[in-house]
Amino acid sequence: MDPKLQSLGLLDLISERHVQLRSTAEHLWNDHSDIYISNSEWFILTRIYENQQPTISYVSKNVDISRQATHKFIKRLEAKGLVEIKDVENNKKEKCIQLTAFGQECYEKNKSLKAMLEKKIADAIGIEQLSILKSILQTDWRIDKLK
């Protein structure tokens, strides 16, 4: 066991593992693809994938990234051919975003790479332990009541 992790509390342990997993997922993608996509860009792509043509303002409100940075990342994703920005019908101010066929393909490829990573974690800690961990993480921790 990593001695650095032994002295950490719950929040810091979750944070450390999150950073490790995100870094590993990013390296996996970059080792299997010619196109670089940052973790922030993946976060935005996920919001677009989940909501099928969300508005830019919706994405900005639902990612933990500044509005200005979100716009910059969306422009980068558009330049890479991963998303298209379109006008919202009956609304001149709003724009919506959708994945291109290439963006959809990249998202699906990354999804399978993450599944492979999850299998490696299951191999390391055991499928039952992974199942318990996922169950715990999916449980309502009532965090909003702690504020």
CSV table of N, CA and C in Angstrom, one decimal:
chain,number,residue,atom,x,y,z
A,1,MET,N,0.9,-1.2,0.0
A,1,MET,CA,0.0,0.0,0.0
A,1,MET,C,0.9,1.2,0.0
A,2,ASP,N,0.5,2.3,-0.7
A,2,ASP,CA,1.2,3.5,-0.8
A,2,ASP,C,1.2,4.2,0.6
A,3,PRO,N,2.3,4.4,1.2
A,3,PRO,CA,2.3,5.1,2.5
A,3,PRO,C,1.8,6.5,2.5
A,4,LYS,N,1.9,7.2,1.3
A,4,LYS,CA,1.4,8.5,1.2
A,4,LYS,C,-0.1,8.6,1.4
A,5,LEU,N,-0.8,7.5,1.0
A,5,LEU,CA,-2.2,7.5,1.0
A,5,LEU,C,-2.7,7.1,2.4
A,6,GLN,N,-1.9,6.5,3.2
A,6,GLN,CA,-2.4,6.0,4.5
A,6,GLN,C,-2.8,7.1,5.5
A,7,SER,N,-2.1,8.2,5.4
A,7,SER,CA,-2.4,9.3,6.3
A,7,SER,C,-3.5,10.2,5.9
A,8,LEU,N,-4.1,10.0,4.7
A,8,LEU,CA,-5.1,10.9,4.2
A,8,LEU,C,-6.5,10.6,4.7
A,9,GLY,N,-7.3,11.6,4.8
A,9,GLY,CA,-8.7,11.4,5.1
A,9,GLY,C,-9.5,11.1,3.9
A,10,LEU,N,-10.8,10.9,4.1
A,10,LEU,CA,-11.7,10.5,3.0
A,10,LEU,C,-11.6,11.4,1.8
A,11,LEU,N,-11.8,12.7,2.0
A,11,LEU,CA,-11.9,13.6,0.9
A,11,LEU,C,-10.6,13.7,0.1
A,12,ASP,N,-9.4,13.6,0.8
A,12,ASP,CA,-8.2,13.6,0.1
A,12,ASP,C,-7.9,12.3,-0.6
A,13,LEU,N,-8.3,11.2,0.0
A,13,LEU,CA,-8.2,9.9,-0.7
A,13,LEU,C,-9.0,9.9,-2.0
A,14,ILE,N,-10.2,10.3,-1.9
A,14,ILE,CA,-11.0,10.4,-3.1
A,14,ILE,C,-10.4,11.3,-4.2
A,15,SER,N,-9.9,12.4,-3.7
A,15,SER,CA,-9.2,13.4,-4.6
A,15,SER,C,-8.0,12.8,-5.3
A,16,GLU,N,-7.2,12.1,-4.5
A,16,GLU,CA,-5.9,11.5,-5.0
A,16,GLU,C,-6.2,10.4,-6.1
A,17,ARG,N,-7.2,9.6,-5.7
A,17,ARG,CA,-7.6,8.5,-6.7
A,17,ARG,C,-8.2,9.1,-7.9
A,18,HIS,N,-9.0,10.2,-7.8
A,18,HIS,CA,-9.6,10.8,-8.9
A,18,HIS,C,-8.5,11.4,-9.9
A,19,VAL,N,-7.5,12.0,-9.3
A,19,VAL,CA,-6.4,12.6,-10.1
A,19,VAL,C,-5.7,11.4,-10.8
A,20,GLN,N,-5.4,10.4,-10.1
A,20,GLN,CA,-4.7,9.2,-10.7
A,20,GLN,C,-5.5,8.6,-11.8
A,21,LEU,N,-6.8,8.4,-11.6
A,21,LEU,CA,-7.6,7.8,-12.7
A,21,LEU,C,-7.8,8.7,-13.9
A,22,ARG,N,-8.0,10.0,-13.7
A,22,ARG,CA,-8.1,11.0,-14.8
A,22,ARG,C,-6.8,11.0,-15.6
A,23,SER,N,-5.7,11.0,-14.9
A,23,SER,CA,-4.4,11.1,-15.6
A,23,SER,C,-4.2,9.8,-16.4
A,24,THR,N,-4.5,8.6,-15.8
A,24,THR,CA,-4.3,7.4,-16.5
A,24,THR,C,-5.3,7.3,-17.7
A,25,ALA,N,-6.5,7.7,-17.5
A,25,ALA,CA,-7.5,7.7,-18.6
A,25,ALA,C,-7.0,8.7,-19.8
A,26,GLU,N,-6.4,9.8,-19.4
A,26,GLU,CA,-5.9,10.7,-20.4
A,26,GLU,C,-4.7,10.1,-21.2
A,27,HIS,N,-3.8,9.5,-20.4
A,27,HIS,CA,-2.7,8.8,-21.1
A,27,HIS,C,-3.1,7.7,-22.0
A,28,LEU,N,-4.1,6.9,-21.5
A,28,LEU,CA,-4.6,5.8,-22.3
A,28,LEU,C,-5.1,6.3,-23.6
A,29,TRP,N,-5.9,7.4,-23.6
A,29,TRP,CA,-6.5,8.0,-24.8
A,29,TRP,C,-5.4,8.4,-25.7
A,30,ASN,N,-4.4,9.2,-25.1
A,30,ASN,CA,-3.4,9.8,-26.0
A,30,ASN,C,-2.4,8.7,-26.6
A,31,ASP,N,-2.3,7.5,-25.9
A,31,ASP,CA,-1.5,6.4,-26.4
A,31,ASP,C,-2.3,5.7,-27.6
A,32,HIS,N,-3.6,5.9,-27.7
A,32,HIS,CA,-4.4,5.2,-28.7
A,32,HIS,C,-5.0,6.1,-29.7
A,33,SER,N,-4.6,7.4,-29.7
A,33,SER,CA,-5.2,8.3,-30.6
A,33,SER,C,-4.2,9.4,-31.1
A,34,ASP,N,-4.5,9.9,-32.3
A,34,ASP,CA,-3.6,11.0,-32.8
A,34,ASP,C,-4.1,12.3,-32.3
A,35,ILE,N,-5.3,12.4,-31.8
A,35,ILE,CA,-5.9,13.7,-31.4
A,35,ILE,C,-5.9,13.8,-29.9
A,36,TYR,N,-5.3,14.9,-29.4
A,36,TYR,CA,-5.2,15.1,-28.0
A,36,TYR,C,-6.5,15.7,-27.5
A,37,ILE,N,-7.0,15.2,-26.4
A,37,ILE,CA,-8.2,15.7,-25.8
A,37,ILE,C,-7.9,15.8,-24.3
A,38,SER,N,-8.0,17.0,-23.7
A,38,SER,CA,-7.7,17.2,-22.3
A,38,SER,C,-8.9,16.6,-21.4
A,39,ASN,N,-8.6,16.5,-20.1
A,39,ASN,CA,-9.7,16.1,-19.2
A,39,ASN,C,-10.9,17.0,-19.2
A,40,SER,N,-10.6,18.3,-19.2
A,40,SER,CA,-11.7,19.3,-19.3
A,40,SER,C,-12.5,19.2,-20.5
A,41,GLU,N,-11.8,18.9,-21.7
A,41,GLU,CA,-12.6,18.7,-22.9
A,41,GLU,C,-13.4,17.4,-22.8
A,42,TRP,N,-12.9,16.4,-22.2
A,42,TRP,CA,-13.7,15.1,-22.0
A,42,TRP,C,-14.9,15.4,-21.1
A,43,PHE,N,-14.7,16.2,-20.1
A,43,PHE,CA,-15.8,16.6,-19.2
A,43,PHE,C,-16.9,17.2,-20.0
A,44,ILE,N,-16.6,18.2,-20.9
A,44,ILE,CA,-17.5,18.9,-21.7
A,44,ILE,C,-18.2,17.9,-22.7
A,45,LEU,N,-17.4,17.1,-23.3
A,45,LEU,CA,-17.9,16.1,-24.3
A,45,LEU,C,-18.9,15.2,-23.6
A,46,THR,N,-18.7,14.8,-22.4
A,46,THR,CA,-19.6,14.0,-21.7
A,46,THR,C,-21.0,14.7,-21.5
A,47,ARG,N,-20.9,16.0,-21.1
A,47,ARG,CA,-22.2,16.7,-20.9
A,47,ARG,C,-22.9,16.8,-22.2
A,48,ILE,N,-22.2,17.0,-23.3
A,48,ILE,CA,-22.9,17.1,-24.6
A,48,ILE,C,-23.5,15.7,-25.0
A,49,TYR,N,-22.7,14.6,-24.8
A,49,TYR,CA,-23.1,13.3,-25.1
A,49,TYR,C,-24.4,12.9,-24.3
A,50,GLU,N,-24.4,13.3,-23.0
A,50,GLU,CA,-25.5,12.9,-22.2
A,50,GLU,C,-26.8,13.7,-22.5
A,51,ASN,N,-26.7,14.9,-23.0
A,51,ASN,CA,-27.8,15.7,-23.2
A,51,ASN,C,-28.2,16.0,-24.6
A,52,GLN,N,-27.5,15.5,-25.6
A,52,GLN,CA,-27.9,15.6,-27.0
A,52,GLN,C,-28.3,17.0,-27.4
A,53,GLN,N,-27.4,17.8,-27.8
A,53,GLN,CA,-27.6,19.2,-28.2
A,53,GLN,C,-28.0,20.1,-27.1
A,54,PRO,N,-27.2,20.1,-26.0
A,54,PRO,CA,-27.4,21.1,-25.0
A,54,PRO,C,-27.0,22.5,-25.5
A,55,THR,N,-27.5,23.5,-24.8
A,55,THR,CA,-27.0,24.9,-25.1
A,55,THR,C,-25.6,25.1,-24.5
A,56,ILE,N,-24.9,26.1,-25.0
A,56,ILE,CA,-23.6,26.4,-24.4
A,56,ILE,C,-23.8,26.8,-23.0
A,57,SER,N,-24.8,27.6,-22.7
A,57,SER,CA,-25.1,28.1,-21.3
A,57,SER,C,-25.3,26.9,-20.4
A,58,TYR,N,-26.1,25.9,-20.9
A,58,TYR,CA,-26.3,24.7,-20.0
A,58,TYR,C,-25.0,24.0,-19.7
A,59,VAL,N,-24.1,23.8,-20.7
A,59,VAL,CA,-22.8,23.1,-20.5
A,59,VAL,C,-22.0,24.0,-19.5
A,60,SER,N,-22.0,25.3,-19.7
A,60,SER,CA,-21.2,26.2,-18.8
A,60,SER,C,-21.7,26.0,-17.3
A,61,LYS,N,-23.0,25.9,-17.1
A,61,LYS,CA,-23.5,25.8,-15.8
A,61,LYS,C,-23.3,24.4,-15.2
A,62,ASN,N,-23.1,23.4,-16.0
A,62,ASN,CA,-23.0,22.0,-15.5
A,62,ASN,C,-21.6,21.4,-15.5
A,63,VAL,N,-20.6,22.2,-15.7
A,63,VAL,CA,-19.2,21.8,-15.5
A,63,VAL,C,-18.5,22.7,-14.5
A,64,ASP,N,-17.6,22.2,-13.8
A,64,ASP,CA,-16.9,23.0,-12.8
A,64,ASP,C,-15.7,23.7,-13.4
A,65,ILE,N,-16.0,24.5,-14.4
A,65,ILE,CA,-15.0,25.2,-15.2
A,65,ILE,C,-15.6,26.6,-15.4
A,66,SER,N,-14.8,27.7,-15.4
A,66,SER,CA,-15.4,29.0,-15.6
A,66,SER,C,-16.1,29.1,-17.0
A,67,ARG,N,-17.0,30.0,-17.1
A,67,ARG,CA,-17.8,30.2,-18.3
A,67,ARG,C,-16.9,30.5,-19.5
A,68,GLN,N,-15.9,31.4,-19.2
A,68,GLN,CA,-14.9,31.8,-20.3
A,68,GLN,C,-14.1,30.6,-20.7
A,69,ALA,N,-13.6,29.8,-19.8
A,69,ALA,CA,-12.8,28.6,-20.1
A,69,ALA,C,-13.6,27.6,-20.9
A,70,THR,N,-14.9,27.4,-20.5
A,70,THR,CA,-15.8,26.5,-21.1
A,70,THR,C,-16.0,26.9,-22.6
A,71,HIS,N,-16.2,28.2,-22.9
A,71,HIS,CA,-16.3,28.6,-24.2
A,71,HIS,C,-15.0,28.4,-25.0
A,72,LYS,N,-13.9,28.6,-24.4
A,72,LYS,CA,-12.6,28.3,-25.1
A,72,LYS,C,-12.4,26.8,-25.4
A,73,PHE,N,-12.8,25.9,-24.5
A,73,PHE,CA,-12.7,24.5,-24.7
A,73,PHE,C,-13.7,24.1,-25.8
A,74,ILE,N,-14.9,24.6,-25.8
A,74,ILE,CA,-15.8,24.3,-26.9
A,74,ILE,C,-15.3,24.7,-28.2
A,75,LYS,N,-14.7,25.9,-28.3
A,75,LYS,CA,-14.1,26.3,-29.6
A,75,LYS,C,-13.0,25.4,-30.0
A,76,ARG,N,-12.2,24.9,-29.1
A,76,ARG,CA,-11.1,23.9,-29.4
A,76,ARG,C,-11.7,22.6,-29.9
A,77,LEU,N,-12.8,22.2,-29.2
A,77,LEU,CA,-13.5,20.9,-29.7
A,77,LEU,C,-14.0,21.1,-31.1
A,78,GLU,N,-14.5,22.3,-31.4
A,78,GLU,CA,-15.1,22.5,-32.7
A,78,GLU,C,-13.9,22.5,-33.7
A,79,ALA,N,-12.8,23.1,-33.4
A,79,ALA,CA,-11.6,23.1,-34.3
A,79,ALA,C,-11.1,21.7,-34.5
A,80,LYS,N,-11.2,20.9,-33.6
A,80,LYS,CA,-10.8,19.5,-33.7
A,80,LYS,C,-11.8,18.6,-34.5
A,81,GLY,N,-12.9,19.2,-34.8
A,81,GLY,CA,-14.0,18.5,-35.5
A,81,GLY,C,-14.8,17.5,-34.7
A,82,LEU,N,-14.8,17.8,-33.4
A,82,LEU,CA,-15.5,16.9,-32.4
A,82,LEU,C,-16.9,17.3,-32.2
A,83,VAL,N,-17.2,18.6,-32.3
A,83,VAL,CA,-18.5,19.2,-32.0
A,83,VAL,C,-18.9,20.2,-33.1
A,84,GLU,N,-20.2,20.4,-33.2
A,84,GLU,CA,-20.7,21.5,-34.1
A,84,GLU,C,-21.5,22.4,-33.2
A,85,ILE,N,-21.4,23.7,-33.5
A,85,ILE,CA,-22.2,24.7,-32.8
A,85,ILE,C,-23.2,25.2,-33.7
A,86,LYS,N,-24.5,25.2,-33.2
A,86,LYS,CA,-25.6,25.6,-34.1
A,86,LYS,C,-26.5,26.6,-33.4
A,87,ASP,N,-27.3,27.4,-34.2
A,87,ASP,CA,-28.2,28.3,-33.6
A,87,ASP,C,-29.4,27.5,-33.0
A,88,VAL,N,-29.9,28.0,-31.9
A,88,VAL,CA,-31.1,27.4,-31.3
A,88,VAL,C,-32.3,28.0,-32.0
A,89,GLU,N,-33.2,27.1,-32.3
A,89,GLU,CA,-34.4,27.5,-33.0
A,89,GLU,C,-35.2,28.5,-32.2
A,90,ASN,N,-35.7,29.6,-32.8
A,90,ASN,CA,-36.5,30.6,-32.1
A,90,ASN,C,-35.7,31.3,-31.0
A,91,ASN,N,-34.4,31.3,-31.0
A,91,ASN,CA,-33.6,32.0,-30.0
A,91,ASN,C,-32.3,32.5,-30.6
A,92,LYS,N,-32.2,33.8,-30.8
A,92,LYS,CA,-31.1,34.4,-31.5
A,92,LYS,C,-29.8,34.5,-30.6
A,93,LYS,N,-30.0,34.4,-29.3
A,93,LYS,CA,-28.9,34.6,-28.4
A,93,LYS,C,-28.2,33.2,-28.1
A,94,GLU,N,-29.0,32.2,-28.0
A,94,GLU,CA,-28.4,30.9,-27.6
A,94,GLU,C,-27.9,30.1,-28.7
A,95,LYS,N,-26.9,29.3,-28.4
A,95,LYS,CA,-26.3,28.3,-29.4
A,95,LYS,C,-26.3,27.0,-28.7
A,96,CYS,N,-26.5,25.9,-29.5
A,96,CYS,CA,-26.4,24.6,-29.0
A,96,CYS,C,-25.2,23.9,-29.6
A,97,ILE,N,-24.9,22.8,-28.9
A,97,ILE,CA,-23.7,22.0,-29.3
A,97,ILE,C,-24.1,20.6,-29.5
A,98,GLN,N,-23.6,20.0,-30.6
A,98,GLN,CA,-23.8,18.5,-30.7
A,98,GLN,C,-22.5,17.9,-31.2
A,99,LEU,N,-22.4,16.6,-30.8
A,99,LEU,CA,-21.2,15.9,-31.3
A,99,LEU,C,-21.3,15.6,-32.8
A,100,THR,N,-20.2,15.7,-33.5
A,100,THR,CA,-20.1,15.3,-34.9
A,100,THR,C,-20.0,13.8,-34.9
A,101,ALA,N,-20.1,13.2,-36.0
A,101,ALA,CA,-19.9,11.7,-36.1
A,101,ALA,C,-18.5,11.3,-35.6
A,102,PHE,N,-17.5,12.2,-35.9
A,102,PHE,CA,-16.1,11.9,-35.4
A,102,PHE,C,-16.1,12.1,-33.9
A,103,GLY,N,-16.8,13.1,-33.3
A,103,GLY,CA,-16.9,13.2,-31.9
A,103,GLY,C,-17.5,12.1,-31.2
A,104,GLN,N,-18.6,11.6,-31.8
A,104,GLN,CA,-19.3,10.4,-31.3
A,104,GLN,C,-18.4,9.2,-31.3
A,105,GLU,N,-17.6,9.0,-32.4
A,105,GLU,CA,-16.7,7.9,-32.5
A,105,GLU,C,-15.6,8.0,-31.4
A,106,CYS,N,-15.1,9.2,-31.2
A,106,CYS,CA,-14.0,9.4,-30.2
A,106,CYS,C,-14.6,9.1,-28.8
A,107,TYR,N,-15.8,9.6,-28.6
A,107,TYR,CA,-16.4,9.3,-27.3
A,107,TYR,C,-16.6,7.8,-27.0
A,108,GLU,N,-17.1,7.1,-28.0
A,108,GLU,CA,-17.3,5.7,-27.8
A,108,GLU,C,-16.0,4.9,-27.6
A,109,LYS,N,-15.0,5.3,-28.4
A,109,LYS,CA,-13.6,4.7,-28.2
A,109,LYS,C,-13.1,5.0,-26.8
A,110,ASN,N,-13.3,6.2,-26.3
A,110,ASN,CA,-12.8,6.5,-25.0
A,110,ASN,C,-13.6,5.7,-23.9
A,111,LYS,N,-14.9,5.6,-24.2
A,111,LYS,CA,-15.7,4.8,-23.3
A,111,LYS,C,-15.2,3.4,-23.1
A,112,SER,N,-14.8,2.8,-24.2
A,112,SER,CA,-14.3,1.4,-24.2
A,112,SER,C,-12.9,1.4,-23.5
A,113,LEU,N,-12.1,2.4,-23.7
A,113,LEU,CA,-10.8,2.5,-23.0
A,113,LEU,C,-11.0,2.6,-21.4
A,114,LYS,N,-12.0,3.4,-21.0
A,114,LYS,CA,-12.4,3.5,-19.6
A,114,LYS,C,-12.9,2.1,-19.1
A,115,ALA,N,-13.6,1.4,-19.9
A,115,ALA,CA,-14.1,0.1,-19.5
A,115,ALA,C,-12.9,-0.9,-19.3
A,116,MET,N,-11.9,-0.8,-20.1
A,116,MET,CA,-10.7,-1.6,-20.0
A,116,MET,C,-10.0,-1.2,-18.7
A,117,LEU,N,-9.9,0.1,-18.4
A,117,LEU,CA,-9.3,0.6,-17.2
A,117,LEU,C,-10.0,0.0,-15.9
A,118,GLU,N,-11.3,0.1,-16.0
A,118,GLU,CA,-12.2,-0.5,-14.9
A,118,GLU,C,-11.9,-2.0,-14.7
A,119,LYS,N,-11.7,-2.7,-15.8
A,119,LYS,CA,-11.4,-4.1,-15.7
A,119,LYS,C,-10.1,-4.3,-15.0
A,120,LYS,N,-9.1,-3.5,-15.4
A,120,LYS,CA,-7.8,-3.6,-14.7
A,120,LYS,C,-7.9,-3.3,-13.2
A,121,ILE,N,-8.7,-2.4,-12.9
A,121,ILE,CA,-8.9,-2.1,-11.4
A,121,ILE,C,-9.6,-3.3,-10.8
A,122,ALA,N,-10.6,-3.9,-11.4
A,122,ALA,CA,-11.2,-5.1,-10.9
A,122,ALA,C,-10.2,-6.2,-10.7
A,123,ASP,N,-9.3,-6.4,-11.7
A,123,ASP,CA,-8.3,-7.4,-11.6
A,123,ASP,C,-7.4,-7.1,-10.4
A,124,ALA,N,-7.1,-5.9,-10.1
A,124,ALA,CA,-6.2,-5.5,-9.0
A,124,ALA,C,-6.9,-5.6,-7.6
A,125,ILE,N,-8.1,-5.2,-7.5
A,125,ILE,CA,-8.7,-5.2,-6.2
A,125,ILE,C,-9.8,-6.2,-6.0
A,126,GLY,N,-10.2,-6.9,-7.1
A,126,GLY,CA,-11.2,-7.9,-7.0
A,126,GLY,C,-12.5,-7.3,-7.5
A,127,ILE,N,-13.3,-8.2,-8.2
A,127,ILE,CA,-14.6,-7.7,-8.8
A,127,ILE,C,-15.6,-7.4,-7.7
A,128,GLU,N,-15.5,-8.1,-6.6
A,128,GLU,CA,-16.5,-7.9,-5.5
A,128,GLU,C,-16.2,-6.6,-4.8
A,129,GLN,N,-14.9,-6.3,-4.6
A,129,GLN,CA,-14.5,-5.0,-4.0
A,129,GLN,C,-14.9,-3.8,-4.9
A,130,LEU,N,-14.7,-4.0,-6.2
A,130,LEU,CA,-15.0,-2.9,-7.1
A,130,LEU,C,-16.6,-2.7,-7.1
A,131,SER,N,-17.3,-3.8,-7.0
A,131,SER,CA,-18.8,-3.7,-7.0
A,131,SER,C,-19.2,-3.0,-5.7
A,132,ILE,N,-18.6,-3.3,-4.6
A,132,ILE,CA,-18.9,-2.6,-3.3
A,132,ILE,C,-18.5,-1.1,-3.4
A,133,LEU,N,-17.3,-0.8,-4.0
A,133,LEU,CA,-16.9,0.6,-4.1
A,133,LEU,C,-17.9,1.4,-5.0
A,134,LYS,N,-18.3,0.8,-6.1
A,134,LYS,CA,-19.3,1.5,-7.0
A,134,LYS,C,-20.6,1.7,-6.2
A,135,SER,N,-21.0,0.7,-5.5
A,135,SER,CA,-22.3,0.8,-4.8
A,135,SER,C,-22.2,1.9,-3.7
A,136,ILE,N,-21.1,2.0,-3.0
A,136,ILE,CA,-20.9,3.1,-2.0
A,136,ILE,C,-20.9,4.4,-2.7
A,137,LEU,N,-20.2,4.6,-3.8
A,137,LEU,CA,-20.2,5.8,-4.5
A,137,LEU,C,-21.5,6.2,-5.1
A,138,GLN,N,-22.4,5.3,-5.4
A,138,GLN,CA,-23.7,5.6,-6.0
A,138,GLN,C,-24.7,5.9,-4.9
A,139,THR,N,-24.4,5.6,-3.7
A,139,THR,CA,-25.4,5.8,-2.6
A,139,THR,C,-25.5,7.3,-2.3
A,140,ASP,N,-26.7,7.7,-1.9
A,140,ASP,CA,-26.9,9.1,-1.5
A,140,ASP,C,-26.2,9.4,-0.2
A,141,TRP,N,-25.2,10.2,-0.2
A,141,TRP,CA,-24.5,10.5,1.0
A,141,TRP,C,-25.1,11.6,1.8
A,142,ARG,N,-26.1,12.2,1.2
A,142,ARG,CA,-26.8,13.4,1.9
A,142,ARG,C,-25.9,14.5,2.1
A,143,ILE,N,-24.9,14.7,1.2
A,143,ILE,CA,-23.9,15.8,1.3
A,143,ILE,C,-24.6,17.2,1.3
A,144,ASP,N,-25.7,17.3,0.5
A,144,ASP,CA,-26.4,18.6,0.4
A,144,ASP,C,-27.0,19.0,1.8
A,145,LYS,N,-27.2,18.0,2.7
A,145,LYS,CA,-27.8,18.3,4.0
A,145,LYS,C,-26.7,18.7,5.0
A,146,LEU,N,-25.4,18.5,4.6
A,146,LEU,CA,-24.3,18.9,5.5
A,146,LEU,C,-23.9,20.3,5.4
A,147,LYS,N,-24.4,21.0,4.4
A,147,LYS,CA,-24.0,22.4,4.2
A,147,LYS,C,-24.5,23.3,5.3
